[in-house]
Coordinates of N, CA and C in Angstrom, one line a residue:
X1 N 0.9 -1.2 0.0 CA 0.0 0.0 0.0 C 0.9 1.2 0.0
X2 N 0.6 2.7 -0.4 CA 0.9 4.4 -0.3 C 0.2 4.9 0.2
X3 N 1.3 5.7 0.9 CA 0.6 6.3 1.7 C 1.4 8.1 1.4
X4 N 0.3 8.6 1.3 CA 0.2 9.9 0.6 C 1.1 10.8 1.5
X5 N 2.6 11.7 1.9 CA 2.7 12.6 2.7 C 3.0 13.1 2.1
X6 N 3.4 15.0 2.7 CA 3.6 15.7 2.4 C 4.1 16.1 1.8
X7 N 5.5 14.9 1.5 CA 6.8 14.6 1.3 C 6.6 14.2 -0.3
X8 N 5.3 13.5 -0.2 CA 5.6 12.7 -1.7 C 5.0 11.5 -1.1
X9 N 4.5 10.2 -2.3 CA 3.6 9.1 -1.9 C 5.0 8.0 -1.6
X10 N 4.7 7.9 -0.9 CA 5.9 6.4 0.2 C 5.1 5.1 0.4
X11 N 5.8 4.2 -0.3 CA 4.9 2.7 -0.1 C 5.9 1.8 0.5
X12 N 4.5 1.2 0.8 CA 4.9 0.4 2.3 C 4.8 -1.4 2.1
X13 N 5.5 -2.0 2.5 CA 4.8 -3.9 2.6 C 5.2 -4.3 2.9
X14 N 3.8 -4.9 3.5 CA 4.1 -5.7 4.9 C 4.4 -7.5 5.2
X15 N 4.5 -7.5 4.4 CA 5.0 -9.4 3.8 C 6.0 -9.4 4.8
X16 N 5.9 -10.1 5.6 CA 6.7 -10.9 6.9 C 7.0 -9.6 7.7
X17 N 6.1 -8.9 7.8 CA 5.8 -7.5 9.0 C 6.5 -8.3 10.3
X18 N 5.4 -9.1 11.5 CA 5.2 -10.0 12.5 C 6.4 -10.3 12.4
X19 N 7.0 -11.4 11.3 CA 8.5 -12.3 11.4 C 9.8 -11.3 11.8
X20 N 9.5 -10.1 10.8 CA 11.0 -9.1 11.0 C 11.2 -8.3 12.3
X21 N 9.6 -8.5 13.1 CA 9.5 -7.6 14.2 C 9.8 -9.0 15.7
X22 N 9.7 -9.9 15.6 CA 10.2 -10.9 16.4 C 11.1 -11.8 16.1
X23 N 12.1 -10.7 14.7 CA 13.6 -11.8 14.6 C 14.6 -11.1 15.9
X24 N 15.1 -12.5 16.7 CA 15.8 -12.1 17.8 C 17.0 -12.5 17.4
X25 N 17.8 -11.5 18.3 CA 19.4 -11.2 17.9 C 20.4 -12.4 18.3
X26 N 20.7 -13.1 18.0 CA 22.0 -14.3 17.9 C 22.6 -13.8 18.6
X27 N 22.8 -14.1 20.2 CA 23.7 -13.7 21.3 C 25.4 -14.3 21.1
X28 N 24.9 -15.6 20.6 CA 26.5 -15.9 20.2 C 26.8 -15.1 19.1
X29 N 26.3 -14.8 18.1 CA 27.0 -13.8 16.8 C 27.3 -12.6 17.4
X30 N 26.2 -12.2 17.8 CA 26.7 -10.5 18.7 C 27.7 -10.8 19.9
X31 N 27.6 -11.8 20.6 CA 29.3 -11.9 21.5 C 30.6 -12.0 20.4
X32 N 30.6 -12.9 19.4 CA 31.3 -12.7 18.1 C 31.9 -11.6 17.8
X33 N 30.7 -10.9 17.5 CA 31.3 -9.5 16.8 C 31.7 -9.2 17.9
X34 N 31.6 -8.7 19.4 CA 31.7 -7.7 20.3 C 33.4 -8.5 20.5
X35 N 34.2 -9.3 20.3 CA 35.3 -9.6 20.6 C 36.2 -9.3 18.7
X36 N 35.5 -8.8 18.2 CA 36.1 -8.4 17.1 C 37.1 -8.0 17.3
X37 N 38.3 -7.8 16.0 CA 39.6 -6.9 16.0 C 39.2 -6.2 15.5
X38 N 38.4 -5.8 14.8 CA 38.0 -4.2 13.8 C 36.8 -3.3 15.4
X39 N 37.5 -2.5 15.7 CA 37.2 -0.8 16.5 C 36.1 -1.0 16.1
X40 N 35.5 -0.8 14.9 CA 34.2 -0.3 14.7 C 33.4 -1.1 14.9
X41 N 33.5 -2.7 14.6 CA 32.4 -4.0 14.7 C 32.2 -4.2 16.4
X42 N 33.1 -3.8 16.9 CA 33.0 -4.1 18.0 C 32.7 -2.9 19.4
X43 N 32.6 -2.1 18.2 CA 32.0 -1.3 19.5 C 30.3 -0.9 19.3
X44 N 30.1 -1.3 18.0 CA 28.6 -1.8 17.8 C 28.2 -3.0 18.5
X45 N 29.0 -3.5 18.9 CA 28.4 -4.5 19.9 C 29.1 -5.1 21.4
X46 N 29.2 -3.5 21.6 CA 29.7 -4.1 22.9 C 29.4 -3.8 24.4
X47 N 27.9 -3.9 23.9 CA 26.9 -4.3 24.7 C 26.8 -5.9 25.5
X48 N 27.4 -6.6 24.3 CA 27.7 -8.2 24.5 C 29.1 -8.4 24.8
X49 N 29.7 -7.4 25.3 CA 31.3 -7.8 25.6 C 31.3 -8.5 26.5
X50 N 31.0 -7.9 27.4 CA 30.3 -8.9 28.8 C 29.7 -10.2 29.4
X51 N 30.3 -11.1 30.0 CA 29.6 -11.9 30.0 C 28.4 -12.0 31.0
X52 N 28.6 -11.2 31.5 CA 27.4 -10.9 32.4 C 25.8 -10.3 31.6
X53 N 26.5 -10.4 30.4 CA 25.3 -9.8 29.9 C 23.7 -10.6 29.6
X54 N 22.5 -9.9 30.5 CA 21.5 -10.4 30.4 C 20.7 -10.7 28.8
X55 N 20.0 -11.4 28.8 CA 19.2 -12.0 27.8 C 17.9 -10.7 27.7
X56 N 17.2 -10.5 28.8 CA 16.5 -9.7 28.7 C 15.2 -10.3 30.1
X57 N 14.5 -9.9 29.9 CA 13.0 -10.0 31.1 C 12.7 -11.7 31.1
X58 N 12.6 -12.1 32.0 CA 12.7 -13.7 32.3 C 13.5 -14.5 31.9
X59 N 14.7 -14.0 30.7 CA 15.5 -14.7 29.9 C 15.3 -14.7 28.9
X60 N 14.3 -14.4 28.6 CA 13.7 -14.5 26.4 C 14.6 -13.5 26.2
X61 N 14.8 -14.4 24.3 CA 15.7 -13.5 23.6 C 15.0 -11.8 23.1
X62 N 16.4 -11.0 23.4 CA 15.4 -9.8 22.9 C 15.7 -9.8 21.3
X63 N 14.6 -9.0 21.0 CA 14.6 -8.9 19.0 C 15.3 -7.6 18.6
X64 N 15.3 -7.3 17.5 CA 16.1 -6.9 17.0 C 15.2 -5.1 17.3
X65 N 13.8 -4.9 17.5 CA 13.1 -4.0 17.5 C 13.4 -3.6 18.7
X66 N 13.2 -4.6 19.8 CA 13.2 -4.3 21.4 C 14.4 -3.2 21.3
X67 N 15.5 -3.7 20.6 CA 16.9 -3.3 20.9 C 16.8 -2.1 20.2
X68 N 16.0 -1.6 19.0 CA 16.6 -0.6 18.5 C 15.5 0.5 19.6
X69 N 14.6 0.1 19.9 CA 13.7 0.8 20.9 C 14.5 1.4 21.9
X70 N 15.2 0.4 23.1 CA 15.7 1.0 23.3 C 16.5 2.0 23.3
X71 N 17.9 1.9 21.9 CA 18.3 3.1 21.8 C 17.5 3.9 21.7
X72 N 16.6 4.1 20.6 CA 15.8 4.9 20.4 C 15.3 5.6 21.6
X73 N 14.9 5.0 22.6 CA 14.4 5.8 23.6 C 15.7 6.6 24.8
X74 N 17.0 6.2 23.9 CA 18.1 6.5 25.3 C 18.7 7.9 24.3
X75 N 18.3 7.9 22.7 CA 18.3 8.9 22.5 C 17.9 10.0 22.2
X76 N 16.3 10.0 22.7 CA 15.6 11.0 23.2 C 15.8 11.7 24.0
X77 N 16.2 10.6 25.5 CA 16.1 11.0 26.4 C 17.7 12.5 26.5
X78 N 18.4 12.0 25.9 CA 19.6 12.9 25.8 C 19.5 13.9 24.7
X79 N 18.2 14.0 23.7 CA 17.7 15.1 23.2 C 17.6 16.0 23.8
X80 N 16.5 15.5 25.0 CA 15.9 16.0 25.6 C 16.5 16.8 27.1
X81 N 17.4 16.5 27.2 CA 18.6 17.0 28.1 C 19.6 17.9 27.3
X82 N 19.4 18.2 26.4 CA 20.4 18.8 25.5 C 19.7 20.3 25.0
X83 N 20.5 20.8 23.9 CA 19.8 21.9 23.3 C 20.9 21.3 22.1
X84 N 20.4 20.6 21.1 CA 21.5 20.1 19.9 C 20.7 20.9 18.9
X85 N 21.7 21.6 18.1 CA 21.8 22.2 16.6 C 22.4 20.9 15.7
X86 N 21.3 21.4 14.6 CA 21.6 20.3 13.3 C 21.7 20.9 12.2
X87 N 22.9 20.4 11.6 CA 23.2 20.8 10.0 C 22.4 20.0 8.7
X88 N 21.9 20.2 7.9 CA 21.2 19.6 6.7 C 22.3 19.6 5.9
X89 N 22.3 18.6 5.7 CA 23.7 18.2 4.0 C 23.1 18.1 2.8
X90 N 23.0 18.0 1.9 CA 22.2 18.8 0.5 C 23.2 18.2 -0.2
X91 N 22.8 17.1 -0.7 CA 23.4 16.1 -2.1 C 23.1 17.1 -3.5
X92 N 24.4 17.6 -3.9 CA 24.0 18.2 -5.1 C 23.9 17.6 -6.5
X93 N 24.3 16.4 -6.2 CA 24.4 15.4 -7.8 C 24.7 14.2 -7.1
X94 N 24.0 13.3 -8.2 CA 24.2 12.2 -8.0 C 25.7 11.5 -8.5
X95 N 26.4 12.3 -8.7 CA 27.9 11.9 -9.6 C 28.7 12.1 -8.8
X96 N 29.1 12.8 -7.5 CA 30.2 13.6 -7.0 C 31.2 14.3 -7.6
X97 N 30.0 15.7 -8.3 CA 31.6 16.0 -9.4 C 30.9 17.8 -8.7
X98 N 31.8 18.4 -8.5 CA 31.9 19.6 -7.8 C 31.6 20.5 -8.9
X99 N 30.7 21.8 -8.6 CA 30.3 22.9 -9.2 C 29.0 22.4 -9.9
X100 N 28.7 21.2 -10.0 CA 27.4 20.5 -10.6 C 25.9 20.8 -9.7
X101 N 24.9 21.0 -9.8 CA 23.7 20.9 -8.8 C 22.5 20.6 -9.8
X102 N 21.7 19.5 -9.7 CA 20.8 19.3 -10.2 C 19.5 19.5 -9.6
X103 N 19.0 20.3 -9.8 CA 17.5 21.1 -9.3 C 16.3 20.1 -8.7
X104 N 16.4 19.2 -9.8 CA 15.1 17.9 -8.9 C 15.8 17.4 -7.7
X105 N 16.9 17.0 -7.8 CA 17.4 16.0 -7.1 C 17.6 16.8 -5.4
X106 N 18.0 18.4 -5.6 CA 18.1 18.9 -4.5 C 16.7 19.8 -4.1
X107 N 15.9 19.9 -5.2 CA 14.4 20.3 -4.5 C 14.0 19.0 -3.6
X108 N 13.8 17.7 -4.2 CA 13.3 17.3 -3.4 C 14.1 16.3 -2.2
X109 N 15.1 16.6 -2.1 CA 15.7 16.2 -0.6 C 15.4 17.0 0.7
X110 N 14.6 19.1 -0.3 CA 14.3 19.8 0.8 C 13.0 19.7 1.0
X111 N 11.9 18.9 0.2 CA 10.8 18.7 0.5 C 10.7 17.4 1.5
X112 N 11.9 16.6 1.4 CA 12.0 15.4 2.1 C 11.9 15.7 3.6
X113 N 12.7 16.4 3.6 CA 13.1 16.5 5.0 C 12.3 17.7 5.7
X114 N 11.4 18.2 5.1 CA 10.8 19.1 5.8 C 11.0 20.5 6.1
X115 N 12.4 20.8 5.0 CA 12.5 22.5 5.3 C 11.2 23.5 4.0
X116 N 10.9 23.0 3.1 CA 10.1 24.0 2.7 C 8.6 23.8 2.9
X117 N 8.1 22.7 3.8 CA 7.2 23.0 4.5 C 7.6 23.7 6.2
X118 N 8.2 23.8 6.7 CA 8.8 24.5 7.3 C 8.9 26.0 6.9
X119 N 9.3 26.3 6.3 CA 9.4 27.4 5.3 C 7.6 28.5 4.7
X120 N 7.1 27.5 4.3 CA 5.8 28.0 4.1 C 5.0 28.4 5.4
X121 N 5.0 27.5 6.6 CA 4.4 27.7 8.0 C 4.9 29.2 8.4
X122 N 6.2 29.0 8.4 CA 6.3 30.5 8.8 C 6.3 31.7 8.0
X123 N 6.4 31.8 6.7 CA 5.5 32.5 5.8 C 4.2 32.8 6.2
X124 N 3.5 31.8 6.5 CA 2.5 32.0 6.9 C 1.6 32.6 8.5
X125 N 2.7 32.9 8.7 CA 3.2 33.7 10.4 C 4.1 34.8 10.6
X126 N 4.3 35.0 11.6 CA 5.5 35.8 11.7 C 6.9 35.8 12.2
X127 N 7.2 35.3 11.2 CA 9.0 34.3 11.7 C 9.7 35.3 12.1
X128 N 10.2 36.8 11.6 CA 10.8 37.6 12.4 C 10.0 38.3 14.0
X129 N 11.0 38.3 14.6 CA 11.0 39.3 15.8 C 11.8 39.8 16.4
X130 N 11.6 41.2 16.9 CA 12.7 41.8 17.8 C 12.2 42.3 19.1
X131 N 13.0 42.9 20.3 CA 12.5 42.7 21.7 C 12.4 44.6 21.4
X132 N 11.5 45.0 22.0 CA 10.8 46.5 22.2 C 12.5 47.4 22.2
X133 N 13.4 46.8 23.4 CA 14.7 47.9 23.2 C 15.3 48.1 22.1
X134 N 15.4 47.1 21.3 CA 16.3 46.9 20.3 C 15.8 47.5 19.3
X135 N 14.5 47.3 19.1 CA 13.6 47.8 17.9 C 14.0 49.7 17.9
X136 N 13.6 49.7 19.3 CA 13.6 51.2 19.1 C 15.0 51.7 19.1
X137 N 16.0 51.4 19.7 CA 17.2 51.4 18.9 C 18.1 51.8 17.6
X138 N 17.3 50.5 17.4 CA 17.5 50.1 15.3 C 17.1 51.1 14.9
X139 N 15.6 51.4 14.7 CA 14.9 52.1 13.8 C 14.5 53.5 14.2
X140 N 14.7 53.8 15.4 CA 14.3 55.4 15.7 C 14.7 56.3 14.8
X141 N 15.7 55.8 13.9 CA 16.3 56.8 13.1 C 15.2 56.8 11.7
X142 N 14.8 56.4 11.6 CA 13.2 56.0 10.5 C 12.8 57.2 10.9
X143 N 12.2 57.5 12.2 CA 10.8 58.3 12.5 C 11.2 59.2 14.3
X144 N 12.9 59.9 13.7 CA 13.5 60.7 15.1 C 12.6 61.6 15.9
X145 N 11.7 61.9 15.5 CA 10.6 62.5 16.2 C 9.1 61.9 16.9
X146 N 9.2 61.1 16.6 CA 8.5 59.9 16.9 C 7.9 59.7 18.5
X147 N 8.5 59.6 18.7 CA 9.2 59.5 20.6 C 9.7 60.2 21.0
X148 N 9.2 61.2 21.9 CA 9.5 62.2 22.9 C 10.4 62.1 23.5
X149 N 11.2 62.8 24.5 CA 12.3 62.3 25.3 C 12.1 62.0 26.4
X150 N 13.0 61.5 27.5 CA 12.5 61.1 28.7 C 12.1 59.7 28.5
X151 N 12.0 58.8 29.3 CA 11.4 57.9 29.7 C 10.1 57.6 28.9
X152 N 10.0 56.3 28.2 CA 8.9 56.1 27.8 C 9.1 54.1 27.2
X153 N 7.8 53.9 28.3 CA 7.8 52.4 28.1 C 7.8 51.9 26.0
X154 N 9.0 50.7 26.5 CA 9.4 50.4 25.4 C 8.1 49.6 24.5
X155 N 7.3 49.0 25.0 CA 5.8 48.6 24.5 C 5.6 50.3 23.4
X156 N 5.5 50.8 24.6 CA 4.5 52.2 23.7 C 5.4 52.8 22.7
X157 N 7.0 52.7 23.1 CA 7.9 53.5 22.3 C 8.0 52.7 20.9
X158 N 7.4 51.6 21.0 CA 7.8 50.6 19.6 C 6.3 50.9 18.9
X159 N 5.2 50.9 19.5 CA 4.2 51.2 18.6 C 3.9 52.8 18.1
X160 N 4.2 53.6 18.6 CA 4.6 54.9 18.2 C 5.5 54.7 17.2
X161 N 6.9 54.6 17.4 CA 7.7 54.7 16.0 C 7.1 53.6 14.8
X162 N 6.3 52.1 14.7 CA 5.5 51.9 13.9 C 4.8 52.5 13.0
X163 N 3.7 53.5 14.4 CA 2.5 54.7 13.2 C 3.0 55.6 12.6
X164 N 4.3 55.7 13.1 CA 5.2 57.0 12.1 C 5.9 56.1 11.4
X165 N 5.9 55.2 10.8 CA 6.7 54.7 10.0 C 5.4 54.0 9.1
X166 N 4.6 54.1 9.4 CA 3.1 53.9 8.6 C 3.4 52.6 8.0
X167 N 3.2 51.8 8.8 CA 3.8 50.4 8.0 C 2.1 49.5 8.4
X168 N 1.9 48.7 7.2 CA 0.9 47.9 7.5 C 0.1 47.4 8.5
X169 N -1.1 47.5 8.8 CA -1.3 47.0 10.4 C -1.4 45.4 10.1
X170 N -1.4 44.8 8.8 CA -1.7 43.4 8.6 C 0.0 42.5 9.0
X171 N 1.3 43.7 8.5 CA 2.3 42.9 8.5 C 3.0 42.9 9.5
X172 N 2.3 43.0 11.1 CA 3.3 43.3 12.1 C 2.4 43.1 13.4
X173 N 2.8 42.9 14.5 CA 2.1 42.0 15.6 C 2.7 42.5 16.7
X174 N 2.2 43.4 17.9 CA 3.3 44.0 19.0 C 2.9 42.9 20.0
X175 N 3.4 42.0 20.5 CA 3.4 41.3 21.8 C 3.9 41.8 23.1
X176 N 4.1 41.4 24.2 CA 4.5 41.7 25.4 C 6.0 42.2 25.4
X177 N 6.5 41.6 24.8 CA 8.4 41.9 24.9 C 8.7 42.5 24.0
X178 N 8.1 41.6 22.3 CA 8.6 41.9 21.4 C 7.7 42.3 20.1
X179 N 8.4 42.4 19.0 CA 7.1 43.4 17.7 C 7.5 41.8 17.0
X180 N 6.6 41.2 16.2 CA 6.3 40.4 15.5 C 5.8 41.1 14.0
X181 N 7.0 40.3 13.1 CA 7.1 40.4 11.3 C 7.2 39.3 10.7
X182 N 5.6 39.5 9.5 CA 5.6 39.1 8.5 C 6.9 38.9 8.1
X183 N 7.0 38.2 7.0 CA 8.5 37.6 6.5 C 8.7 38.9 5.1
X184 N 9.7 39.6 5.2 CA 10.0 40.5 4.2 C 10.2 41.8 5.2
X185 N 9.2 42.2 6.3 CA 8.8 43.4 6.3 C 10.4 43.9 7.0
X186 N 11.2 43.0 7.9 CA 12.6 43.5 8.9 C 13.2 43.5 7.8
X187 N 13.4 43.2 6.5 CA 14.4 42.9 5.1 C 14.2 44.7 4.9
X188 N 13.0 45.0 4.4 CA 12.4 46.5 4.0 C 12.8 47.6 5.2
X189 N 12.8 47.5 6.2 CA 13.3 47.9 7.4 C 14.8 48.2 7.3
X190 N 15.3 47.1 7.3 CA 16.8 47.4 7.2 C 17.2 47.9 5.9
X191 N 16.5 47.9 4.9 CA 17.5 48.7 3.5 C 16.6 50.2 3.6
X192 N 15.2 50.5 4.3 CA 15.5 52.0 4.4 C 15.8 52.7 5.6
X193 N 16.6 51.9 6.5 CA 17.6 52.4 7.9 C 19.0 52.2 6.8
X194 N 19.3 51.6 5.8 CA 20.8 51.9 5.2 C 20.0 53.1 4.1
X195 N 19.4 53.0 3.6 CA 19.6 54.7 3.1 C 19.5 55.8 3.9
X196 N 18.8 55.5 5.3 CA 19.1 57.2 5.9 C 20.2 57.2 6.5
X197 N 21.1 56.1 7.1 CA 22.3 56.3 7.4 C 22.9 56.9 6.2
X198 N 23.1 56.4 4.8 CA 23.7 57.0 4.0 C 23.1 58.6 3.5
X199 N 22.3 58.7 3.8 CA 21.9 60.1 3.7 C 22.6 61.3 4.7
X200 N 22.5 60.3 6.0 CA 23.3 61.4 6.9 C 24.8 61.2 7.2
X201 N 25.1 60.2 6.3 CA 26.9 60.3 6.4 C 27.0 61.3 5.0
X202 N 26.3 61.4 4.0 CA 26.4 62.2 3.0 C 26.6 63.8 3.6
X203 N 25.4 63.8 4.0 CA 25.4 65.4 4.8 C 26.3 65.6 5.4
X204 N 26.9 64.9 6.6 CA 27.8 64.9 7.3 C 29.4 65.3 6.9
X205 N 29.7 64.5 5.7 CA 30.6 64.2 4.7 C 30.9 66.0 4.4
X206 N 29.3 66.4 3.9 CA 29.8 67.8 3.4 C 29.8 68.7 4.0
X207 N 29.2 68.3 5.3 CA 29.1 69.8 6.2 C 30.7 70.0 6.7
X208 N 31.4 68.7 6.7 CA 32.8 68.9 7.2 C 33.9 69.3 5.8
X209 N 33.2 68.7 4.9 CA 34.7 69.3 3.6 C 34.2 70.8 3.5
X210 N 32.9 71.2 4.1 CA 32.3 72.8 3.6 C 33.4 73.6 4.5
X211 N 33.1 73.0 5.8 CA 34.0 74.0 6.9 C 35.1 73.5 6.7
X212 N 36.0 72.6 6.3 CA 37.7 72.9 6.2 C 37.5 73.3 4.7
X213 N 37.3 73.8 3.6 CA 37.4 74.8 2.8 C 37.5 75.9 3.3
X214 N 36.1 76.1 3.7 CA 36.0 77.9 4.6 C 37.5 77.8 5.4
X215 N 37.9 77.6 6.2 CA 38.8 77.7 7.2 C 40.0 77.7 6.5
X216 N 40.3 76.9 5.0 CA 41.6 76.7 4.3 C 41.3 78.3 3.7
X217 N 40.5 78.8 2.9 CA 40.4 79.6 2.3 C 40.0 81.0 2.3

């Protein structure tokens, strides 16, 4: 049978499902390997180095599922004690020849794995944010009049320089800490905070070659 995801249709069969899920592990082959000379065979199993090593709950042999379960569950549990960052590796060809990228083959490794649905969710939200200080920081220079002087809570100081900066009420979201952005709108933000910076280093530029002329001349 297929089963439809979002990934793409993935088929499944089940012909000796039961059998593959109660084949149990050969304690003598896995003590085998666990006395291996090759590093790597044997530290895949050296769980069985030991002779003390148990069979499992009353002695039945465990299967091959029980065992991956376990890990499985030993490495959640250290997921879950952790804070791990993950890198995505992106097969660019099926050839290994450098400067090469084939467009199917790397679209859909990112449909596989879930980054451009990923990608659309937050599209569909508001993936940027910044915290009330920073905002008004960054962008006071947008709308310098904006905000009075003195003391003025950063909640109100961020929605004020907003209505002077007349930005969409659909593409922006003020929460308790921080202002919430549609995807594009902090991109548009930062290229017209680099033209007024470049506006007022322009100015600046000439107010000072104005006065060492006057002074040279």
């Amino acid at each position: 049978f297929e089963v439809g995801h979002y990934a793409g249709t993935v088929g499944y069969n089940v012909d000796g499902w039961l059998d593959k899920n109660k084949d149990p592990i050969n304690e003598a082959v896995a003590t085998l390997f666990a006395k291996s000379t090759d590093a790597f065979i044997a530290h895949l199993f050296k769980d069985y180095a030991s002779e003390s090593h148990a069979r499992g709950k009353g002695g039945s042999f465990q299967t091959v599922s029980n065992k991956h379960k376990e890990q499985l569950t030993r490495l959640m549990d250290t997921l879950y004690s952790t804070c791990p960052h993950f890198v995505r590796c992106i097969v660019p060809n099926e050839h290994k020849k450098a400067g090469v990228i084939e467009s199917s083959l790397v679209l859909h490794q990112l449909r596989c794995n879930g980054v451009l649905e990923g990608i659309r969710i937050c599209r569909k939200g508001f993936p940027n944010r910044i915290p009330f200080q920073e905002f008004r920081q960054r962008y006071q220079i947008l709308a310098p009049t904006a905000v009075a002087g003195g003391f003025v809570d950063g909640k109100k100081a961020s929605e004020m320089l907003l209505d002077a900066m007349q930005l969409e009420k659909a593409s922006y979201r003020v929460g308790t800490s921080k202002v919430f952005f549609r995807a594009g709108v902090l991109g548009e933000l930062e290229d017209m905070r680099d033209e007024r910076l470049a506006k007022i280093i322009s100015m600046f530029q000439a107010y000072c070659k104005g006065y060492l002329m006057r002074k040279e001349y």
